[in-house]
């Protein structure tokens, strides 16, 4: 699965840079493309840059949830991709600290 196949109308220009360890896990029945990091147990959701095109216009463009299929939990959201990168780096640091 790729976001381009699952969301053919999603502009490539709305897609941020890649986050290491995240793989495309997009599914057409979801609200927007998603990328999963199994090692961290995180899913990054990427929505349209234009809020009026989002299913939920008042939500932030980027949202991170747990990867739990049965009960995913919201962990972080922002319109700033740099903030997303910082959040993921903090999660990686926390995980390294537990090892």
mmCIF file of C-alpha atoms in Angstrom:
data_model
loop_
_atom_site.group_PDB
_atom_site.id
_atom_site.type_symbol
_atom_site.label_atom_id
_atom_site.label_comp_id
_atom_site.label_asym_id
_atom_site.label_seq_id
_atom_site.Cartn_x
_atom_site.Cartn_y
_atom_site.Cartn_z
ATOM 1 C CA UNK A 1 0.000 0.000 0.000
ATOM 2 C CA UNK A 2 1.129 3.519 -0.706
ATOM 3 C CA UNK A 3 -0.566 6.833 -0.109
ATOM 4 C CA UNK A 4 -0.397 7.558 -3.858
ATOM 5 C CA UNK A 5 -2.427 4.463 -4.633
ATOM 6 C CA UNK A 6 -4.771 4.732 -1.661
ATOM 7 C CA UNK A 7 -5.238 8.536 -1.908
ATOM 8 C CA UNK A 8 -4.684 9.391 -5.592
ATOM 9 C CA UNK A 9 -6.013 12.949 -5.114
ATOM 10 C CA UNK A 10 -3.620 13.748 -2.267
ATOM 11 C CA UNK A 11 -1.031 16.217 -3.635
ATOM 12 C CA UNK A 12 2.588 15.083 -3.377
ATOM 13 C CA UNK A 13 3.402 18.688 -2.466
ATOM 14 C CA UNK A 14 1.357 18.249 0.755
ATOM 15 C CA UNK A 15 3.575 15.377 1.861
ATOM 16 C CA UNK A 16 6.371 16.316 4.292
ATOM 17 C CA UNK A 17 9.851 14.836 4.236
ATOM 18 C CA UNK A 18 10.425 11.258 5.286
ATOM 19 C CA UNK A 19 10.876 10.280 8.901
ATOM 20 C CA UNK A 20 13.405 7.468 9.369
ATOM 21 C CA UNK A 21 11.786 4.250 10.524
ATOM 22 C CA UNK A 22 8.304 5.165 9.255
ATOM 23 C CA UNK A 23 6.787 3.184 6.386
ATOM 24 C CA UNK A 24 3.706 4.022 4.358
ATOM 25 C CA UNK A 25 0.701 2.271 5.896
ATOM 26 C CA UNK A 26 -2.007 4.276 4.148
ATOM 27 C CA UNK A 27 -5.423 2.703 3.657
ATOM 28 C CA UNK A 28 -8.152 4.251 1.514
ATOM 29 C CA UNK A 29 -10.821 3.873 4.210
ATOM 30 C CA UNK A 30 -8.897 6.165 6.571
ATOM 31 C CA UNK A 31 -9.305 9.947 6.613
ATOM 32 C CA UNK A 32 -5.772 10.612 5.330
ATOM 33 C CA UNK A 33 -2.420 8.960 4.557
ATOM 34 C CA UNK A 34 -0.532 7.314 7.406
ATOM 35 C CA UNK A 35 2.989 6.125 8.132
ATOM 36 C CA UNK A 36 3.843 3.560 10.817
ATOM 37 C CA UNK A 37 6.963 3.066 12.904
ATOM 38 C CA UNK A 38 6.632 -0.439 14.355
ATOM 39 C CA UNK A 39 9.710 -0.101 16.598
ATOM 40 C CA UNK A 40 8.235 2.956 18.338
ATOM 41 C CA UNK A 41 4.618 1.805 18.090
ATOM 42 C CA UNK A 42 3.607 5.083 16.422
ATOM 43 C CA UNK A 43 1.457 6.106 13.468
ATOM 44 C CA UNK A 44 1.915 9.487 11.789
ATOM 45 C CA UNK A 45 -1.186 10.785 10.013
ATOM 46 C CA UNK A 46 -0.634 13.440 7.336
ATOM 47 C CA UNK A 47 -3.609 15.532 6.250
ATOM 48 C CA UNK A 48 -4.079 18.107 3.502
ATOM 49 C CA UNK A 49 -2.169 21.379 3.868
ATOM 50 C CA UNK A 50 -5.425 23.216 3.136
ATOM 51 C CA UNK A 51 -7.703 22.762 6.187
ATOM 52 C CA UNK A 52 -10.832 23.077 4.044
ATOM 53 C CA UNK A 53 -9.895 19.800 2.294
ATOM 54 C CA UNK A 54 -9.559 17.852 5.551
ATOM 55 C CA UNK A 55 -12.296 15.567 6.834
ATOM 56 C CA UNK A 56 -11.932 17.397 10.152
ATOM 57 C CA UNK A 57 -10.874 20.983 9.216
ATOM 58 C CA UNK A 58 -10.268 22.007 12.825
ATOM 59 C CA UNK A 59 -7.706 19.222 13.412
ATOM 60 C CA UNK A 60 -3.991 19.812 13.011
ATOM 61 C CA UNK A 61 -2.326 18.707 9.793
ATOM 62 C CA UNK A 62 -0.104 16.142 11.525
ATOM 63 C CA UNK A 63 -1.286 13.706 14.185
ATOM 64 C CA UNK A 64 0.607 10.941 15.948
ATOM 65 C CA UNK A 65 -1.241 8.045 17.527
ATOM 66 C CA UNK A 66 -0.245 4.759 19.060
ATOM 67 C CA UNK A 67 -0.135 1.877 16.605
ATOM 68 C CA UNK A 68 -2.529 -0.225 18.715
ATOM 69 C CA UNK A 69 -5.192 -1.510 16.335
ATOM 70 C CA UNK A 70 -7.799 -2.141 19.020
ATOM 71 C CA UNK A 71 -7.572 1.233 20.793
ATOM 72 C CA UNK A 72 -5.237 3.788 19.227
ATOM 73 C CA UNK A 73 -4.571 6.831 21.398
ATOM 74 C CA UNK A 74 -3.748 10.360 20.283
ATOM 75 C CA UNK A 75 -0.280 11.319 21.478
ATOM 76 C CA UNK A 76 0.579 14.527 19.627
ATOM 77 C CA UNK A 77 -0.700 16.861 16.922
ATOM 78 C CA UNK A 78 0.654 19.971 15.221
ATOM 79 C CA UNK A 79 0.626 21.941 11.995
ATOM 80 C CA UNK A 80 4.431 22.191 12.218
ATOM 81 C CA UNK A 81 6.390 19.236 10.816
ATOM 82 C CA UNK A 82 9.513 20.305 12.747
ATOM 83 C CA UNK A 83 7.503 19.793 15.946
ATOM 84 C CA UNK A 84 6.582 16.303 14.724
ATOM 85 C CA UNK A 85 10.251 15.506 14.110
ATOM 86 C CA UNK A 86 11.116 16.745 17.632
ATOM 87 C CA UNK A 87 8.327 14.647 19.188
ATOM 88 C CA UNK A 88 9.512 11.498 17.388
ATOM 89 C CA UNK A 89 13.127 12.187 18.412
ATOM 90 C CA UNK A 90 11.997 12.480 22.035
ATOM 91 C CA UNK A 91 10.164 9.153 21.733
ATOM 92 C CA UNK A 92 13.286 7.534 20.286
ATOM 93 C CA UNK A 93 15.363 8.964 23.133
ATOM 94 C CA UNK A 94 12.890 7.701 25.716
ATOM 95 C CA UNK A 95 12.942 4.250 24.144
ATOM 96 C CA UNK A 96 16.767 4.184 24.174
ATOM 97 C CA UNK A 97 16.668 5.166 27.837
ATOM 98 C CA UNK A 98 14.509 2.136 28.615
ATOM 99 C CA UNK A 99 16.898 -0.312 26.991
#
